[in-house]
mmCIF file of C-alpha atoms in Angstrom:
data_model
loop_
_atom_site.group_PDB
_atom_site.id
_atom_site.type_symbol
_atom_site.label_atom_id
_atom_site.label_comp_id
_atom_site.label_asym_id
_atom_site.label_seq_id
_atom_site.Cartn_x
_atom_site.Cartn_y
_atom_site.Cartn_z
ATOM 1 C CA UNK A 1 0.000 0.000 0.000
ATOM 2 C CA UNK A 2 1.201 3.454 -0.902
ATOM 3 C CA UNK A 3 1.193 5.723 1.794
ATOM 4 C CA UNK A 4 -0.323 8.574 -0.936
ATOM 5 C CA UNK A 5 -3.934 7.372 -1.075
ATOM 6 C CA UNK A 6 -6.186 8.678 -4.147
ATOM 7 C CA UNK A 7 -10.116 8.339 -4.441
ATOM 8 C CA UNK A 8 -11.698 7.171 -6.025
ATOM 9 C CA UNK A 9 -9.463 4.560 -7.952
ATOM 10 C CA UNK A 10 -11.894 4.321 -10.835
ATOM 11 C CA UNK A 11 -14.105 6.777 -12.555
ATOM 12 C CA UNK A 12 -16.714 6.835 -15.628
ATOM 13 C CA UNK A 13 -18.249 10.396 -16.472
ATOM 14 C CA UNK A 14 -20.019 11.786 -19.038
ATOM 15 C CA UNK A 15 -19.052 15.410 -20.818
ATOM 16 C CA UNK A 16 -21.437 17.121 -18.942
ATOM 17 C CA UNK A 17 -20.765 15.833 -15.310
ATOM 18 C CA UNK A 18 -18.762 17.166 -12.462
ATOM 19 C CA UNK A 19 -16.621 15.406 -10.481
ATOM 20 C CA UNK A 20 -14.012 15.393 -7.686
ATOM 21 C CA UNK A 21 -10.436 13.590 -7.342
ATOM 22 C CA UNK A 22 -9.377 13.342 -3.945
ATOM 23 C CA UNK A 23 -5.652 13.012 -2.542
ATOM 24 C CA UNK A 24 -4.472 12.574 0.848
ATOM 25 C CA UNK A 25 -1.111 12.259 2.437
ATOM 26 C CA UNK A 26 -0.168 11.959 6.422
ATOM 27 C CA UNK A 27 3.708 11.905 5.502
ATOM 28 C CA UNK A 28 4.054 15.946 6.724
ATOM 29 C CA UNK A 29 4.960 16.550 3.307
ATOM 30 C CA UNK A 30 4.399 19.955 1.900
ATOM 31 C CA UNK A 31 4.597 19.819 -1.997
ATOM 32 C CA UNK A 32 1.735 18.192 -3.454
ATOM 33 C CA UNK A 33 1.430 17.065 -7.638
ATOM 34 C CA UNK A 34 -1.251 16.015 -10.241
ATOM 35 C CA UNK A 35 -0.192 14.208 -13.193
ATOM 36 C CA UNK A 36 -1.399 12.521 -15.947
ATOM 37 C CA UNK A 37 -0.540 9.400 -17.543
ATOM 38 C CA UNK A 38 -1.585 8.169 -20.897
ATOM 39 C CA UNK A 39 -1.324 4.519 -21.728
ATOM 40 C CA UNK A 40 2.432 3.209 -22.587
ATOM 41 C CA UNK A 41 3.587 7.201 -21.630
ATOM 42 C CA UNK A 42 5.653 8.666 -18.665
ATOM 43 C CA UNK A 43 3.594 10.705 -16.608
ATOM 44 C CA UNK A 44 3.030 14.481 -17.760
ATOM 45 C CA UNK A 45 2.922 16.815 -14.584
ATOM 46 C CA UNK A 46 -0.231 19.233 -14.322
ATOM 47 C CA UNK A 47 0.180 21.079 -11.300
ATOM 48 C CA UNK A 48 2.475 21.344 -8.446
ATOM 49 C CA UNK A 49 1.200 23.218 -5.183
ATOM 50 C CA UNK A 50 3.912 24.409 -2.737
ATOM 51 C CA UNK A 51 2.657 25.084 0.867
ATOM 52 C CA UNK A 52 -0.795 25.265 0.079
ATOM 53 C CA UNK A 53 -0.289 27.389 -2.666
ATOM 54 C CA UNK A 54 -0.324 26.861 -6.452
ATOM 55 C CA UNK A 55 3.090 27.129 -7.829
ATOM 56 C CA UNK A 56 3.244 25.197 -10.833
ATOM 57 C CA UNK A 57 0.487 25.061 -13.386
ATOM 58 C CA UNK A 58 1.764 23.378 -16.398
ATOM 59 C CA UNK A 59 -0.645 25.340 -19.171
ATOM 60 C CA UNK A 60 -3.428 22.820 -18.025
ATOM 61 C CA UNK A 61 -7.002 23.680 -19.515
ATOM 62 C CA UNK A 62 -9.316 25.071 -17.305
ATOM 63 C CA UNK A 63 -11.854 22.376 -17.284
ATOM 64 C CA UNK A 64 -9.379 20.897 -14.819
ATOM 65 C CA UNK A 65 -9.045 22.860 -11.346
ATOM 66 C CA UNK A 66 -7.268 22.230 -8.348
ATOM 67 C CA UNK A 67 -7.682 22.857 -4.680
ATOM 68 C CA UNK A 68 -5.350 22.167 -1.880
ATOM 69 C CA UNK A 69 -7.706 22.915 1.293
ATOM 70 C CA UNK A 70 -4.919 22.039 3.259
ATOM 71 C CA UNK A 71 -1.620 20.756 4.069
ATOM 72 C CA UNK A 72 -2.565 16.977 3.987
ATOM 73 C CA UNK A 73 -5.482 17.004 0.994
ATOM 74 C CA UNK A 74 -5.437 18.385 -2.707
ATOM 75 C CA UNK A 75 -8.407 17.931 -5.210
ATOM 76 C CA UNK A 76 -8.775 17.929 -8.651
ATOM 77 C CA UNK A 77 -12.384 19.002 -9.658
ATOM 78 C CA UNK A 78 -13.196 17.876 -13.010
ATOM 79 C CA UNK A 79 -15.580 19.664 -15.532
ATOM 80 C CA UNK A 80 -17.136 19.476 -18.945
ATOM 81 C CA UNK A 81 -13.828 17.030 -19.702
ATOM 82 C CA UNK A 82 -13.488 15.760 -23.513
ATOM 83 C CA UNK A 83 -12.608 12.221 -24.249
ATOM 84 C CA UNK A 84 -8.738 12.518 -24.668
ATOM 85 C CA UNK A 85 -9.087 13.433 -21.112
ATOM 86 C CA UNK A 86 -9.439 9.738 -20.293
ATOM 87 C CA UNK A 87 -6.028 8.757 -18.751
ATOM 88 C CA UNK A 88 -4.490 7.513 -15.602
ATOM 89 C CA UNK A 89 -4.521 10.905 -12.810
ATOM 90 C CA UNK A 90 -1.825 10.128 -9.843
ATOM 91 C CA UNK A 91 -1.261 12.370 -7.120
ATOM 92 C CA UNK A 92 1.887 13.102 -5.349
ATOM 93 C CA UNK A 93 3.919 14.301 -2.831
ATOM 94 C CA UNK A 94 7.133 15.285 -1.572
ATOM 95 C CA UNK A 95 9.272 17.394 0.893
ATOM 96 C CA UNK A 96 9.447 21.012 0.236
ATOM 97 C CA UNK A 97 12.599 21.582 2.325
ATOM 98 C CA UNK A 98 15.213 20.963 0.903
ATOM 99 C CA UNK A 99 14.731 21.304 -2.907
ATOM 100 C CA UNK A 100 14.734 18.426 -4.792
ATOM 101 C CA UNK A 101 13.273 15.729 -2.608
ATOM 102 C CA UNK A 102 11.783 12.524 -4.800
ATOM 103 C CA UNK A 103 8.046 12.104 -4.922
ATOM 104 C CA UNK A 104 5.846 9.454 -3.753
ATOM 105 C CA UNK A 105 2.931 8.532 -5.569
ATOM 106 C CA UNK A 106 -0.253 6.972 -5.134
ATOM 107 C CA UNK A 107 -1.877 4.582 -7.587
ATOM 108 C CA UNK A 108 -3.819 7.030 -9.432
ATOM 109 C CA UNK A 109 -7.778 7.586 -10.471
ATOM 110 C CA UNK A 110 -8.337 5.376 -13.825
ATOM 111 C CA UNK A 111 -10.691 8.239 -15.953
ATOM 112 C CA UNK A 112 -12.888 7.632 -18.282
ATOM 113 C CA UNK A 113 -14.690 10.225 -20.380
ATOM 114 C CA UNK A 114 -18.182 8.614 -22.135
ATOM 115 C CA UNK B 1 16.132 16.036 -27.870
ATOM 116 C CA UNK B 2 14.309 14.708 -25.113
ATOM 117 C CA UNK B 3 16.004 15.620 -21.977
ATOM 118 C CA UNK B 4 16.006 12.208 -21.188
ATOM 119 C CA UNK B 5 16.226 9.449 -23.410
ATOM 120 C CA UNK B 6 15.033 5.338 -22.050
ATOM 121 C CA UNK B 7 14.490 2.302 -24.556
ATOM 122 C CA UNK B 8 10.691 1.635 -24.377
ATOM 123 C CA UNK B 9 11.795 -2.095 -24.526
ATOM 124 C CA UNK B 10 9.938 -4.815 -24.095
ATOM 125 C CA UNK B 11 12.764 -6.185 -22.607
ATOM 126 C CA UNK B 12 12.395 -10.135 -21.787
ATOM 127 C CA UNK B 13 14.979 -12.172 -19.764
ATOM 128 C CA UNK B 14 14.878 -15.930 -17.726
ATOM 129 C CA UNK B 15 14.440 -15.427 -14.403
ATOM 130 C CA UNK B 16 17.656 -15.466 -12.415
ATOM 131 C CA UNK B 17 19.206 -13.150 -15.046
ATOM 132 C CA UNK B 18 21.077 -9.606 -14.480
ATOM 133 C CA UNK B 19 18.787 -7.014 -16.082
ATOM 134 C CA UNK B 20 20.204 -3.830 -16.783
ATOM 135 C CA UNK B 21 18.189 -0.641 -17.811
ATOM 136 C CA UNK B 22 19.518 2.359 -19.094
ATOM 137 C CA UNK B 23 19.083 6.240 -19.333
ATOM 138 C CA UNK B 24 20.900 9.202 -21.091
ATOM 139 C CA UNK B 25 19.919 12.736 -19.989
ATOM 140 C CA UNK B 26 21.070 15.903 -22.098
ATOM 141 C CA UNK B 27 21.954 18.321 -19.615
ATOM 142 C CA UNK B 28 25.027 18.133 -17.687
ATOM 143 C CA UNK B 29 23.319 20.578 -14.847
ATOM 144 C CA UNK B 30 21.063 17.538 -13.647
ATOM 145 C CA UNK B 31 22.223 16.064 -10.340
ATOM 146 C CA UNK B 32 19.668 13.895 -8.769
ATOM 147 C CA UNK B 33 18.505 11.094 -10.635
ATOM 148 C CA UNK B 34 15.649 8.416 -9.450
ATOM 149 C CA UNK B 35 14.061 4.995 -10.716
ATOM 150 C CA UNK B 36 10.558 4.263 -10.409
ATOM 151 C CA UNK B 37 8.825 0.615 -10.687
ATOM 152 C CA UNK B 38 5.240 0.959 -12.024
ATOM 153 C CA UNK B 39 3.415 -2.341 -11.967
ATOM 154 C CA UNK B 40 0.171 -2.440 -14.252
ATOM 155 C CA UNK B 41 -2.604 -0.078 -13.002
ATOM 156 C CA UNK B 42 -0.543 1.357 -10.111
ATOM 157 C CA UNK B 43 1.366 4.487 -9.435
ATOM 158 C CA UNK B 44 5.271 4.979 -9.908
ATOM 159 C CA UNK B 45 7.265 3.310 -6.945
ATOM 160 C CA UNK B 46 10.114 4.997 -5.736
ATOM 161 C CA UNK B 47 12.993 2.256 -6.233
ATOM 162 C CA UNK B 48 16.197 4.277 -5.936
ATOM 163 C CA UNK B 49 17.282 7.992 -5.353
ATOM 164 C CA UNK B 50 20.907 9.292 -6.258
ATOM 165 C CA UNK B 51 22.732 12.298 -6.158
ATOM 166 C CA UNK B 52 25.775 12.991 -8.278
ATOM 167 C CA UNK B 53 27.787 10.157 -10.044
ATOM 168 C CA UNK B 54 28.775 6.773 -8.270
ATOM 169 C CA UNK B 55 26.686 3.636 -7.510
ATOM 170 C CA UNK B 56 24.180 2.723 -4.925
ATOM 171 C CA UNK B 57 23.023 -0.480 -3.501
ATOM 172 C CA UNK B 58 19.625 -1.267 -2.086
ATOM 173 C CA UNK B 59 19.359 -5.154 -1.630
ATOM 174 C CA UNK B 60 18.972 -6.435 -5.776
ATOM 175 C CA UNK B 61 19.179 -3.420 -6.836
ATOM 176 C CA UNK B 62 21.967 -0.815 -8.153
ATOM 177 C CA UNK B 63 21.647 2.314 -9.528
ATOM 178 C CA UNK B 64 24.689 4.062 -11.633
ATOM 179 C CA UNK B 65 25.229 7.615 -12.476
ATOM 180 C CA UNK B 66 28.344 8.505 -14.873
ATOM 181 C CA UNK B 67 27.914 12.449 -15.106
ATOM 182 C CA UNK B 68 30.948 12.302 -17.556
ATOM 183 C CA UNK B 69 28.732 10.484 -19.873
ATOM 184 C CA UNK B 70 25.111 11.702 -18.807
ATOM 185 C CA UNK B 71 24.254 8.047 -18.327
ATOM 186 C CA UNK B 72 22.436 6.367 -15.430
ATOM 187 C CA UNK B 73 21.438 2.484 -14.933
ATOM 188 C CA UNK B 74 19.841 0.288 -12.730
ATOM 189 C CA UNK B 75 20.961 -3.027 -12.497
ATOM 190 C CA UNK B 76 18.840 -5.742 -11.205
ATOM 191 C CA UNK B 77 20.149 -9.178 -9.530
ATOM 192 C CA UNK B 78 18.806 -12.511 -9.426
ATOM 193 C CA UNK B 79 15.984 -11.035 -11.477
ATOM 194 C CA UNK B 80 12.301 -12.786 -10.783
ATOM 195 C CA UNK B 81 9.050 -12.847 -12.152
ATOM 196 C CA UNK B 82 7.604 -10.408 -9.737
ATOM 197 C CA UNK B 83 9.772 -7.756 -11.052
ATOM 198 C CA UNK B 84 8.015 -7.673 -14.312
ATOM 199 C CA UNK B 85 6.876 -3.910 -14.825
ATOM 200 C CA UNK B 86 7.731 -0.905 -16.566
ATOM 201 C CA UNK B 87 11.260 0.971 -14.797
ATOM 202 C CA UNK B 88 11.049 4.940 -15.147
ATOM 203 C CA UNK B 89 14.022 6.641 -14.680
ATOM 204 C CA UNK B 90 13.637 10.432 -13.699
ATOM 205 C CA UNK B 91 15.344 13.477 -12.878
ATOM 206 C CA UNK B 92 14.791 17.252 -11.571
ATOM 207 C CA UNK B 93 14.597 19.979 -14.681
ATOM 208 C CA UNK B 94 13.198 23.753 -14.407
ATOM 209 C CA UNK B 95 14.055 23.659 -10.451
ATOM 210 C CA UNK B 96 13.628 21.066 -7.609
ATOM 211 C CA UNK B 97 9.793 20.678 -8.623
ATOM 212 C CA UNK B 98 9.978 19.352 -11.841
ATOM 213 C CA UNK B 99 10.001 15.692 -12.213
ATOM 214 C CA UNK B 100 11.139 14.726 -16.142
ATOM 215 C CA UNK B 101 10.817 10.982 -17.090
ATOM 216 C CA UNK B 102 12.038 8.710 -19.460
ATOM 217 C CA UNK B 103 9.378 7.155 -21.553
ATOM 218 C CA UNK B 104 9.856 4.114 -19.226
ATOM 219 C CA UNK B 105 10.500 0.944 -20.186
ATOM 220 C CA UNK B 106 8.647 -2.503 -19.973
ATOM 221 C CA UNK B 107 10.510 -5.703 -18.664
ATOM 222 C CA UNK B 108 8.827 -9.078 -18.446
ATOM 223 C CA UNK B 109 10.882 -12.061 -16.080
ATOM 224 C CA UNK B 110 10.080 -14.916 -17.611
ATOM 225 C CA UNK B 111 10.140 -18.624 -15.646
#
């Protein structure tokens, strides 16, 4: 078991829907990630939030938007997605201090876009 | 160029083999380098974290960095079946944030 946990681990919605990812960490970490991973592909990073704050948004479109209510949680709330948005999302996390610290995943949301 | 470079593979050996799995990077200002495991339908698992050049040993597992030659390995011992998945190798670009992979590559342990 990771010790990044991600809910829910699979999820079918429609073009129209709204919907939450959820990601939660108890390893006092303070860097939090969304990625993406397409099938056979390396994951792509979305969004990297520093302290609670957004830091990194990698050009992402703005049907995806994130949330990190606090230190421990970060959500990705989906809406009016397209079907190449069906993909593997994994959340992770990492020390802030110092720099470069290696990130530990969870095993991702499986997406599916009907 | 990709800033790092991995053979996709599939890569199949007999179990009990040494496995080696290879990376170039294109930037001589990368220091820390890291190999991820990713088993089918689960995240990236942290396998081995470097800094610099020289090797590192964590049980069957070595990892290599030769900064002369912007080329890191991980070497795999007494290889078995359960290490079938796809190895990413990875390193910081753009500041300590910024994960960039290798497109990974898929090994299958055969019996």
């Amino acid at each position: 078991d990771t010790e990044v946990t991600q809910t829910p681990k699979h999820l079918v919605m429609g073009m129209t829907n709204k919907k939450s990812l959820k990601c939660e960490q108890h390893m006092g970490h303070r860097a939090m990630y969304w990625y993406k991973q397409k099938a056979k592909k390396p994951p792509e990073l979305m969004f990297v939030y520093s302290y609670e704050k957004l830091s990194i948004n990698e050009s992402v479109p703005s049907r995806f938007s994130p949330e990190c209510p606090n230190s421990s949680l970060l959500n990705l709330h989906l809406h009016a997605l397209q079907p190449e948005d069906s993909a593997l999302y994994l959340c992770a996390s990492s020390q802030e201090r110092p720099g470069n610290q290696p990130q530990h995943f969870g095993d991702g949301t499986r997406l599916s876009i009907l | 160029q990709k800033e790092v470079e991995q053979d996709p593979g599939p890569l199949s050996v007999p179990e009990g083999a040494i496995v080696s799995l290879n990376c170039t990077y294109s930037n001589s200002a990368f220091q820390y380098f890291m190999w991820y495991r990713q088993y089918s339908r689960k995240g990236p698992e942290l396998l081995m974290y470097t800094y610099s050049s020289g090797n590192k040993e964590d049980g069957r597992f070595t990892a290599q960095v030769d900064k002369s030659s912007k080329y890191i390995s991980l070497f795999i011992r007494d290889s078995q079946p359960s290490d079938s998945a796809t190895y990413l190798c990875a390193t910081f670009s753009g500041g300590g944030n910024k994960l960039t992979f290798g497109t990974g590559t898929q090994l299958k342990v055969e019996l």
